[in-house]
mmCIF file with all atom_site columns, C-alpha atoms in Angstrom:
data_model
loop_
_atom_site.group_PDB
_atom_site.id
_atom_site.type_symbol
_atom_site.label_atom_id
_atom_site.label_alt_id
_atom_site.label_comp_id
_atom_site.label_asym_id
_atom_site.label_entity_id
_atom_site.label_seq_id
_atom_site.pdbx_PDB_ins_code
_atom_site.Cartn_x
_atom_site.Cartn_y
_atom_site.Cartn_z
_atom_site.occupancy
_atom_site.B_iso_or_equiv
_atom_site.pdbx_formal_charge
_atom_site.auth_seq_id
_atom_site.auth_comp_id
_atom_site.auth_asym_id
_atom_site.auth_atom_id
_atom_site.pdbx_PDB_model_num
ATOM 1   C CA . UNK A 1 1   ? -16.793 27.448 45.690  1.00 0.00 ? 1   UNK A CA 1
ATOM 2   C CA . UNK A 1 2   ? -19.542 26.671 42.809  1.00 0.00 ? 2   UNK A CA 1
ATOM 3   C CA . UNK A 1 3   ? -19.024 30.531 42.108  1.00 0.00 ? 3   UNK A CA 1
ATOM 4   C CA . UNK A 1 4   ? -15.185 30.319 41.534  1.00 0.00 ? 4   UNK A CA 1
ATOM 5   C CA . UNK A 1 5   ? -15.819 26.903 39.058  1.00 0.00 ? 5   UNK A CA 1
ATOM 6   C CA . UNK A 1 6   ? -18.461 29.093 36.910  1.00 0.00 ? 6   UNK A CA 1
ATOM 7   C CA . UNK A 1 7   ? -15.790 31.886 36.842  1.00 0.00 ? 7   UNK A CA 1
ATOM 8   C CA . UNK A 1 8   ? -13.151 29.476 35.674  1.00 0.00 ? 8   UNK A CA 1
ATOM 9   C CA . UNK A 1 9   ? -15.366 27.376 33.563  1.00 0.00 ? 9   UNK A CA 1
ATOM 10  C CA . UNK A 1 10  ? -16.637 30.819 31.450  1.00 0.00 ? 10  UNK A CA 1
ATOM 11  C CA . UNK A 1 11  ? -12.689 31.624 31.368  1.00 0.00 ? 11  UNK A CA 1
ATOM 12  C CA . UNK A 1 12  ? -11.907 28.249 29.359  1.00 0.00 ? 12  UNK A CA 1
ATOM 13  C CA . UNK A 1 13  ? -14.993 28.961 27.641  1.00 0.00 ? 13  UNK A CA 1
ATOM 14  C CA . UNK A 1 14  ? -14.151 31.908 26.371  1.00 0.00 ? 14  UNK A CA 1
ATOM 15  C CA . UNK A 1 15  ? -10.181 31.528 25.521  1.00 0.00 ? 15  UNK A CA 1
ATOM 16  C CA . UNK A 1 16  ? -11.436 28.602 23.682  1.00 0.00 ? 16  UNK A CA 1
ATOM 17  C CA . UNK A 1 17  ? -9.313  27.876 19.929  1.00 0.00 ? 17  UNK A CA 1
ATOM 18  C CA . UNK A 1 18  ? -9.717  25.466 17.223  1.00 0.00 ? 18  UNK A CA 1
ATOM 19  C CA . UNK A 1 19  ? -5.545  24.542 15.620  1.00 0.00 ? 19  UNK A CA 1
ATOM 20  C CA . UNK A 1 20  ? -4.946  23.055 12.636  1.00 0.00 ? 20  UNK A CA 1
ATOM 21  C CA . UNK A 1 21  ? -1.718  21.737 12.391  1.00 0.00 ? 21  UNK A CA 1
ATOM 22  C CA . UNK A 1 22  ? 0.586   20.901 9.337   1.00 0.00 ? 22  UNK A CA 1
ATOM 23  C CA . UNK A 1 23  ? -0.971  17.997 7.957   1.00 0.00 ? 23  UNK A CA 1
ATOM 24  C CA . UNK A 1 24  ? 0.859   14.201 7.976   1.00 0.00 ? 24  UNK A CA 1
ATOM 25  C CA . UNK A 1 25  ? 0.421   14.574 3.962   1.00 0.00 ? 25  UNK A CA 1
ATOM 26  C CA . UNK A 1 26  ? 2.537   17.154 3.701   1.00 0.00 ? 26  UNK A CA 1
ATOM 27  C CA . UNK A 1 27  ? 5.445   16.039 5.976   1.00 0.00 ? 27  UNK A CA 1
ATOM 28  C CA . UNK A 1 28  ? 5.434   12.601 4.438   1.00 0.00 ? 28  UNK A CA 1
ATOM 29  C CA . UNK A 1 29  ? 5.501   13.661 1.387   1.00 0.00 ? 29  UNK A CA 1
ATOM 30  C CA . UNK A 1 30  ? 8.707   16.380 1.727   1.00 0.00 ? 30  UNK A CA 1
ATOM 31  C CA . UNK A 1 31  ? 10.299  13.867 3.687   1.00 0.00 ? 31  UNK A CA 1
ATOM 32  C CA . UNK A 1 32  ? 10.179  11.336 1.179   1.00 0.00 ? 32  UNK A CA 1
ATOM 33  C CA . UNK A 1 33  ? 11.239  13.602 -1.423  1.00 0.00 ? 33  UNK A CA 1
ATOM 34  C CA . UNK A 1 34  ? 14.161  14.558 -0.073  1.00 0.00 ? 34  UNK A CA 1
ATOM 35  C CA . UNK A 1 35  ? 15.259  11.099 0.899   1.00 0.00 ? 35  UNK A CA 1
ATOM 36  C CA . UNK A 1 36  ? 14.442  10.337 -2.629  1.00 0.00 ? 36  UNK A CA 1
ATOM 37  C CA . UNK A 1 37  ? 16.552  12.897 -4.099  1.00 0.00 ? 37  UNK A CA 1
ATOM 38  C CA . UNK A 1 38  ? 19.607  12.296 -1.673  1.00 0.00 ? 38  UNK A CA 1
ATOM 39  C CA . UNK A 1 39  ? 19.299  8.536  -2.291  1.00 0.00 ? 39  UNK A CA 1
ATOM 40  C CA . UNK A 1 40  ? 19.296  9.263  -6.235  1.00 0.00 ? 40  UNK A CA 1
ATOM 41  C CA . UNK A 1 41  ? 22.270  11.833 -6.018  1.00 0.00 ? 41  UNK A CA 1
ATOM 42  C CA . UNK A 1 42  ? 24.338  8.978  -4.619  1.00 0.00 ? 42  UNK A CA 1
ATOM 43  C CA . UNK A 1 43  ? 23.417  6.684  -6.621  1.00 0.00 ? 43  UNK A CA 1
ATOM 44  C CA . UNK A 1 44  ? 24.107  9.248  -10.044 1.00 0.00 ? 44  UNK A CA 1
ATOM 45  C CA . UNK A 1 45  ? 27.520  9.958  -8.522  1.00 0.00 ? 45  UNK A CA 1
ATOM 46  C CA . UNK A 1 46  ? 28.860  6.165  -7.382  1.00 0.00 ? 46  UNK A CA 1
ATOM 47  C CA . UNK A 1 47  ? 27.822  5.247  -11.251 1.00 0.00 ? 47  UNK A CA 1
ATOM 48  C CA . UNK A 1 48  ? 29.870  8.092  -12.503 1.00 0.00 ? 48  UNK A CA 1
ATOM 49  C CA . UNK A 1 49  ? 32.922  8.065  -10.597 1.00 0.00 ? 49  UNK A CA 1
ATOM 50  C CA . UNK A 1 50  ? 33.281  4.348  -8.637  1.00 0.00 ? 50  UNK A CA 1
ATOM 51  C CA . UNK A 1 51  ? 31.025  2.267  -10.767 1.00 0.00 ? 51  UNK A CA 1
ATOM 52  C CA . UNK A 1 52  ? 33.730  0.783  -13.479 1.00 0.00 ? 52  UNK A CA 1
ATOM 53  C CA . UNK A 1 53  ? 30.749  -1.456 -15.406 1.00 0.00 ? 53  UNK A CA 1
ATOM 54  C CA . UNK A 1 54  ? 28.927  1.890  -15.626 1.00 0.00 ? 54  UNK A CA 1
ATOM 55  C CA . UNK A 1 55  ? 31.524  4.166  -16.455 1.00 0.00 ? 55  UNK A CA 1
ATOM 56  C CA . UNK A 1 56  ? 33.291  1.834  -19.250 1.00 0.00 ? 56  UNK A CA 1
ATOM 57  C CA . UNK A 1 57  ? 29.684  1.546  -20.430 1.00 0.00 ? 57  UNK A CA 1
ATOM 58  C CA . UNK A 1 58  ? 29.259  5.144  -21.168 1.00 0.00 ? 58  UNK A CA 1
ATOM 59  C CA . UNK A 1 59  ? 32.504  5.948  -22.384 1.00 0.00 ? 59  UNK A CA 1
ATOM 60  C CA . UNK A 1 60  ? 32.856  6.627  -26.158 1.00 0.00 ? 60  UNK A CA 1
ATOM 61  C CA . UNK A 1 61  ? 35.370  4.979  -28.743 1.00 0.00 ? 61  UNK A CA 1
ATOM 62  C CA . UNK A 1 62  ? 37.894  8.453  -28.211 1.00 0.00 ? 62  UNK A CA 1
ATOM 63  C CA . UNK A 1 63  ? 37.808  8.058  -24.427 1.00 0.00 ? 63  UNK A CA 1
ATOM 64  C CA . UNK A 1 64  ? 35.270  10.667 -23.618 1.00 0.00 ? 64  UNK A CA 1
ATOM 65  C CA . UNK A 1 65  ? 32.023  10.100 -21.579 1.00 0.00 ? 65  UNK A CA 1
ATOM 66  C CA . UNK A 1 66  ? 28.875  10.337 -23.131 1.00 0.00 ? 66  UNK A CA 1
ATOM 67  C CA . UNK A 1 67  ? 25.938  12.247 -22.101 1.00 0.00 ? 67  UNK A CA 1
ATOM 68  C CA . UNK A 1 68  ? 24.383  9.596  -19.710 1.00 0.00 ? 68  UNK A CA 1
ATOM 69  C CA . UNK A 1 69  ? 28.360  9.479  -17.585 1.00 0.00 ? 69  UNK A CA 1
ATOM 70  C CA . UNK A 1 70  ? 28.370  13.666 -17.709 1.00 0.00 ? 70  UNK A CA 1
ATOM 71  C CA . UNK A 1 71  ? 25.089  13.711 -16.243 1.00 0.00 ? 71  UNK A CA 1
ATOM 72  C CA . UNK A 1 72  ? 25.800  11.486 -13.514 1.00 0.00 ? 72  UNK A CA 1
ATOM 73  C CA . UNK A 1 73  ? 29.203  13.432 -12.812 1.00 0.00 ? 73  UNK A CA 1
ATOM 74  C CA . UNK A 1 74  ? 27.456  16.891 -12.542 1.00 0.00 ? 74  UNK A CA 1
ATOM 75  C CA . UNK A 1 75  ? 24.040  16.506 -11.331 1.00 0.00 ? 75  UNK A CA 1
ATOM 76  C CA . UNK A 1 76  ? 24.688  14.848 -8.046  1.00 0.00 ? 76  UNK A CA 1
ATOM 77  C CA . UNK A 1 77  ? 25.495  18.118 -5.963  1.00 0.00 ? 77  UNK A CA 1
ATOM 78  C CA . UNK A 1 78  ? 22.672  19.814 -7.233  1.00 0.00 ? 78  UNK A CA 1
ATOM 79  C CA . UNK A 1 79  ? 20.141  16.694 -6.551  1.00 0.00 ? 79  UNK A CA 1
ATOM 80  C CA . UNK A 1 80  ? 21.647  16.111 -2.910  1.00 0.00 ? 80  UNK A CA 1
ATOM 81  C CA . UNK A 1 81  ? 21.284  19.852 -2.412  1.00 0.00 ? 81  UNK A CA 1
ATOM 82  C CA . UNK A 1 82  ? 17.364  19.895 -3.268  1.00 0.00 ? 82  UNK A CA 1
ATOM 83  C CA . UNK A 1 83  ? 17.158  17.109 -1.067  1.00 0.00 ? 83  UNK A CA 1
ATOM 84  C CA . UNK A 1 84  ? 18.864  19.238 1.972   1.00 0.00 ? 84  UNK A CA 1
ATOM 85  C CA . UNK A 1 85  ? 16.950  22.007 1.021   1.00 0.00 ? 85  UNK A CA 1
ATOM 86  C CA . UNK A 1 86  ? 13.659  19.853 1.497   1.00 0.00 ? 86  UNK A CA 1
ATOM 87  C CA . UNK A 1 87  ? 15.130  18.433 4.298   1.00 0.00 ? 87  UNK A CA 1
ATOM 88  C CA . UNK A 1 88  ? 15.763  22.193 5.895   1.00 0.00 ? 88  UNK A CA 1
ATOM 89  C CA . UNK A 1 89  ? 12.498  23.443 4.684   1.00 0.00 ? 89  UNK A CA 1
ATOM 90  C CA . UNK A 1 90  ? 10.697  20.262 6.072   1.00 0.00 ? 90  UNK A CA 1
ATOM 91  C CA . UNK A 1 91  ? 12.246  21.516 9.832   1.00 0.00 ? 91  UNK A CA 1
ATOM 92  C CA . UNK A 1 92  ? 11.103  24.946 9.577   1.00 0.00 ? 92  UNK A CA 1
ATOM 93  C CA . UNK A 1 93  ? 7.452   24.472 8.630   1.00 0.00 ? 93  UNK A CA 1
ATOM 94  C CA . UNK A 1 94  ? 7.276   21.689 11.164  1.00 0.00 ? 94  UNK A CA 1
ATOM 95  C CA . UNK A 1 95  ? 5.160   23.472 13.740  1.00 0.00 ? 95  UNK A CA 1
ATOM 96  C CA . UNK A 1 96  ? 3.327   25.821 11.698  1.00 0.00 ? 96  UNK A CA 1
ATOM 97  C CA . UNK A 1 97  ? -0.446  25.898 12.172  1.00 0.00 ? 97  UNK A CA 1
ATOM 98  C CA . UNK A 1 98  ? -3.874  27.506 12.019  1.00 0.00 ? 98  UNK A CA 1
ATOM 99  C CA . UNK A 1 99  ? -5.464  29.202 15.067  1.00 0.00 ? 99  UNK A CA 1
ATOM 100 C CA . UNK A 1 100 ? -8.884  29.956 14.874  1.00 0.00 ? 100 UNK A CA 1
ATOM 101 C CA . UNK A 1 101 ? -9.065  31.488 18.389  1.00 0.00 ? 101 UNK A CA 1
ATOM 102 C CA . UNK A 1 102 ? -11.923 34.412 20.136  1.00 0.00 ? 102 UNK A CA 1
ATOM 103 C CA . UNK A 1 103 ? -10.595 37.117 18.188  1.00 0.00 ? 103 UNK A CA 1
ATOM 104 C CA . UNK A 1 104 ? -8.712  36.400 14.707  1.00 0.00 ? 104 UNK A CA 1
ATOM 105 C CA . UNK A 1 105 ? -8.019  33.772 12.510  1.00 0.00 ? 105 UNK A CA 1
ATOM 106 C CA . UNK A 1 106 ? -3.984  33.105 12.467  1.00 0.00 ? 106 UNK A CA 1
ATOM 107 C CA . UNK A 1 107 ? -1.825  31.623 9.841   1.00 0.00 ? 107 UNK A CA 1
ATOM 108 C CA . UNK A 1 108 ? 1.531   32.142 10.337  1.00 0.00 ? 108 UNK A CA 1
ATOM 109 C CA . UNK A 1 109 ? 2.384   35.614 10.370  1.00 0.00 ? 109 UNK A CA 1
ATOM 110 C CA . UNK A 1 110 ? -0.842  36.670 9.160   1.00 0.00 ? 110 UNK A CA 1
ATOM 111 C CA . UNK A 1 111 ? -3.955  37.338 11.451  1.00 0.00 ? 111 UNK A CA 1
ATOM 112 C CA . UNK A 1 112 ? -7.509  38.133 10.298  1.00 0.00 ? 112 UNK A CA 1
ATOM 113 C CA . UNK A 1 113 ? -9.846  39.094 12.441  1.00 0.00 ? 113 UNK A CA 1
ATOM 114 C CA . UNK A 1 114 ? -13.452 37.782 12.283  1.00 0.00 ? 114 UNK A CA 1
ATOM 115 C CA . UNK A 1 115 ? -15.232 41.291 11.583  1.00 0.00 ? 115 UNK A CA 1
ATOM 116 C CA . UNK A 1 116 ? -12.406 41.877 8.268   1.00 0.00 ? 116 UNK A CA 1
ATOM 117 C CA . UNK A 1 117 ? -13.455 38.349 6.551   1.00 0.00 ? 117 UNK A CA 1
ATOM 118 C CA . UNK A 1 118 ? -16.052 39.382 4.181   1.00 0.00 ? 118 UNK A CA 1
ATOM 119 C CA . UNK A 1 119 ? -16.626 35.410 2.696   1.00 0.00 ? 119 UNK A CA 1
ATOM 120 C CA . UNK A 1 120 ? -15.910 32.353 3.195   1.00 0.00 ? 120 UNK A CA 1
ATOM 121 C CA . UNK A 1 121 ? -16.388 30.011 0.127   1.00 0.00 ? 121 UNK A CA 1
ATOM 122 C CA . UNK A 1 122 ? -16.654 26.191 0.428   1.00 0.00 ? 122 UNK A CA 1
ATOM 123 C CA . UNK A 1 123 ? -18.470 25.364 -2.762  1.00 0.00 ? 123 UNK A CA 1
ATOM 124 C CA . UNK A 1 124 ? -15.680 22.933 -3.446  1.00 0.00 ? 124 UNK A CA 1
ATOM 125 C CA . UNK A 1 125 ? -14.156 21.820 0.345   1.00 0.00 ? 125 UNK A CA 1
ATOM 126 C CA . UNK A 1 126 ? -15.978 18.154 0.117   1.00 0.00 ? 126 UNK A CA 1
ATOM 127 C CA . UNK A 1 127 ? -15.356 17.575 -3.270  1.00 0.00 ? 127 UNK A CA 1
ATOM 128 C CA . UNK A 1 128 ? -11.834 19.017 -3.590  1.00 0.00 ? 128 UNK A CA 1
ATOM 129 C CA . UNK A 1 129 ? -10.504 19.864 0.308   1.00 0.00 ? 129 UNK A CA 1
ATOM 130 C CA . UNK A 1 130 ? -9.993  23.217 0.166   1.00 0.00 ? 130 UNK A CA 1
ATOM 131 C CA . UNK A 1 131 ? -12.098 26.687 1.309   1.00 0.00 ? 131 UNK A CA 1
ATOM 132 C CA . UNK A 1 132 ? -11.053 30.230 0.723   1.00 0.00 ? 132 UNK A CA 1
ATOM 133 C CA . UNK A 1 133 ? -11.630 32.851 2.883   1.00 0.00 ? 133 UNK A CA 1
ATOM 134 C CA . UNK A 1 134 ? -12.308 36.296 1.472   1.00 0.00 ? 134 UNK A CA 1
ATOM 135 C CA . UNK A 1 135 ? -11.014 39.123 3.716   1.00 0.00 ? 135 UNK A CA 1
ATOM 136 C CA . UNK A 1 136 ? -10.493 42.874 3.664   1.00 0.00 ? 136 UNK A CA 1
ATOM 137 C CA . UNK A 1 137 ? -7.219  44.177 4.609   1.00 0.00 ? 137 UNK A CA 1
ATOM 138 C CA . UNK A 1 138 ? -6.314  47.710 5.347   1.00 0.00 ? 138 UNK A CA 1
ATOM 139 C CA . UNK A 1 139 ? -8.583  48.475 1.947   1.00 0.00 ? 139 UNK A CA 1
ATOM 140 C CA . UNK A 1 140 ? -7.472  46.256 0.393   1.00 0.00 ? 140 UNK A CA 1
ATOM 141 C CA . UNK A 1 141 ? -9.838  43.165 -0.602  1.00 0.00 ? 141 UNK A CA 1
ATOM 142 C CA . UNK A 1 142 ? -7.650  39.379 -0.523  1.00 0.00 ? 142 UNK A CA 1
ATOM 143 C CA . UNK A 1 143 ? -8.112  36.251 -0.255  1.00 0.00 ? 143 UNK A CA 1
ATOM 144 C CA . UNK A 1 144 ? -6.400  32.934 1.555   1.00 0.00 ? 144 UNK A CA 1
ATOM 145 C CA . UNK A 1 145 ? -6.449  29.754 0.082   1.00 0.00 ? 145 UNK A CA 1
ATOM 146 C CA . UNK A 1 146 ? -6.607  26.805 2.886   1.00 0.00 ? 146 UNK A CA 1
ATOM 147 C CA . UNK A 1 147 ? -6.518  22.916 1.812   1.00 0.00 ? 147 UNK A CA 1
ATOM 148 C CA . UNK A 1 148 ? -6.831  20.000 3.958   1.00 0.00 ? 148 UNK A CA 1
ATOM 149 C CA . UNK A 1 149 ? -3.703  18.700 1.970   1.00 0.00 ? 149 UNK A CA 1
ATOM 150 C CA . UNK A 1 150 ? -2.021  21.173 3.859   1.00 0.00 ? 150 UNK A CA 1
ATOM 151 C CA . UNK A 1 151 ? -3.581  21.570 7.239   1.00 0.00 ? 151 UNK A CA 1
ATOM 152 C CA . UNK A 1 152 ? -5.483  18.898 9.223   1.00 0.00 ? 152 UNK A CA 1
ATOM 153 C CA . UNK A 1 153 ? -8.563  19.408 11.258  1.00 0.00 ? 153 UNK A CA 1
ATOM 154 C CA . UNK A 1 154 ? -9.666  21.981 8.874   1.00 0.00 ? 154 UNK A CA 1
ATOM 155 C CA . UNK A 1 155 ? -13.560 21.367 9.131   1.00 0.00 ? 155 UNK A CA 1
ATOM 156 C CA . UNK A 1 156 ? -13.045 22.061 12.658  1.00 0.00 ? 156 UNK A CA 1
ATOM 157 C CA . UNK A 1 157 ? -11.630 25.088 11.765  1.00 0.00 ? 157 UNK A CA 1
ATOM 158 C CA . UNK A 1 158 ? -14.457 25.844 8.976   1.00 0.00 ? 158 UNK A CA 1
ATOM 159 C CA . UNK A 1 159 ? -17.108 25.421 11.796  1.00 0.00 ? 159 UNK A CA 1
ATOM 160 C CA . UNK A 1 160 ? -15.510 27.743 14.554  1.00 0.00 ? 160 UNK A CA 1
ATOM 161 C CA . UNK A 1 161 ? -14.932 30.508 11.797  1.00 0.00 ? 161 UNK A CA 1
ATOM 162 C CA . UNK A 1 162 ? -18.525 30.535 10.553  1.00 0.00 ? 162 UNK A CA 1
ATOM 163 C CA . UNK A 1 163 ? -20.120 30.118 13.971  1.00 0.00 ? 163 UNK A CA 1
ATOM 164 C CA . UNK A 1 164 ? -17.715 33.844 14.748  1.00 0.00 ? 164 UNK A CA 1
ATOM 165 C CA . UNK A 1 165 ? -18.812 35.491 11.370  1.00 0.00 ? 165 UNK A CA 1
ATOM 166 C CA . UNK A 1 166 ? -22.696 34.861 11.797  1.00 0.00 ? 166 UNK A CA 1
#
């Protein structure tokens, strides 16, 4: 019995990842953006086309708006669609993530694997939040960017990826 816990405890030991998920910054802020910009593209079109103070305000002597009334009759589609668009790209990033698991480093599509990451510079992760990891792919030598305004739990990740490269 003590055998088959050793066996199972080296099995979790060794399957063993550090995540990083999208970080609360990131989703607040896109989620308050696009709230912001829907909010403001209704706002722009009630004062341009059900707002009589507003619109009687901005019309000129000859009857014709002025540039405040045209703006607030043509801009509100195109602010309410950046707020959708936020809105839509805020859903598909939702469960994106770093795994820094036995074998590779993944981000999304993209997987590095310990022995390809040449360096890892942190000169300015306390001061600024961010590391970049220096890699060599298929000859080629690039480098990925990772910030702790985008990911959380990234000095967790930081750790387990030096601890592999030593």
């Amino acid at each position: 019995m003590q055998l088959l816990n050793d066996a199972d405890s080296m099995e979790a030991k060794s399957t063993m990842a550090v995540e990083a998920p999208l970080s609360r910054y990131k989703k607040n802020n896109l989620l308050i953006m696009a709230v912001l910009l829907i909010g403001l593209g209704i706002w722009f079109y009630y004062d341009g086309y059900h707002n009589a103070a507003f619109i009687a305000k901005h019309t000129q002597q000859d009857g014709s708006p002025d540039s405040t009334l045209n703006f607030n009759r043509k801009a509100p589609p195109f602010i309410i669609g950046g707020g959708i668009v936020l809105a839509i790209y805020l859903a598909a990033i939702r469960g994106r993530k770093i795994i820094a698991d036995d074998t590779a480093l993944r981000c999304g599509r993209l997987s590095i694997a310990y022995d390809a990451i040449e360096q890892i510079n942190k000169t300015h992760f306390s001061s600024k939040g961010f590391f970049v990891i220096t890699y060599n792919d298929q000859g080629q030598r690039r480098q990925l960017k990772l910030s702790d305004r985008m990911y959380d739990n990234l000095p967790a990740v930081l750790d387990y990826i030096a601890a592999k490269i030593q």
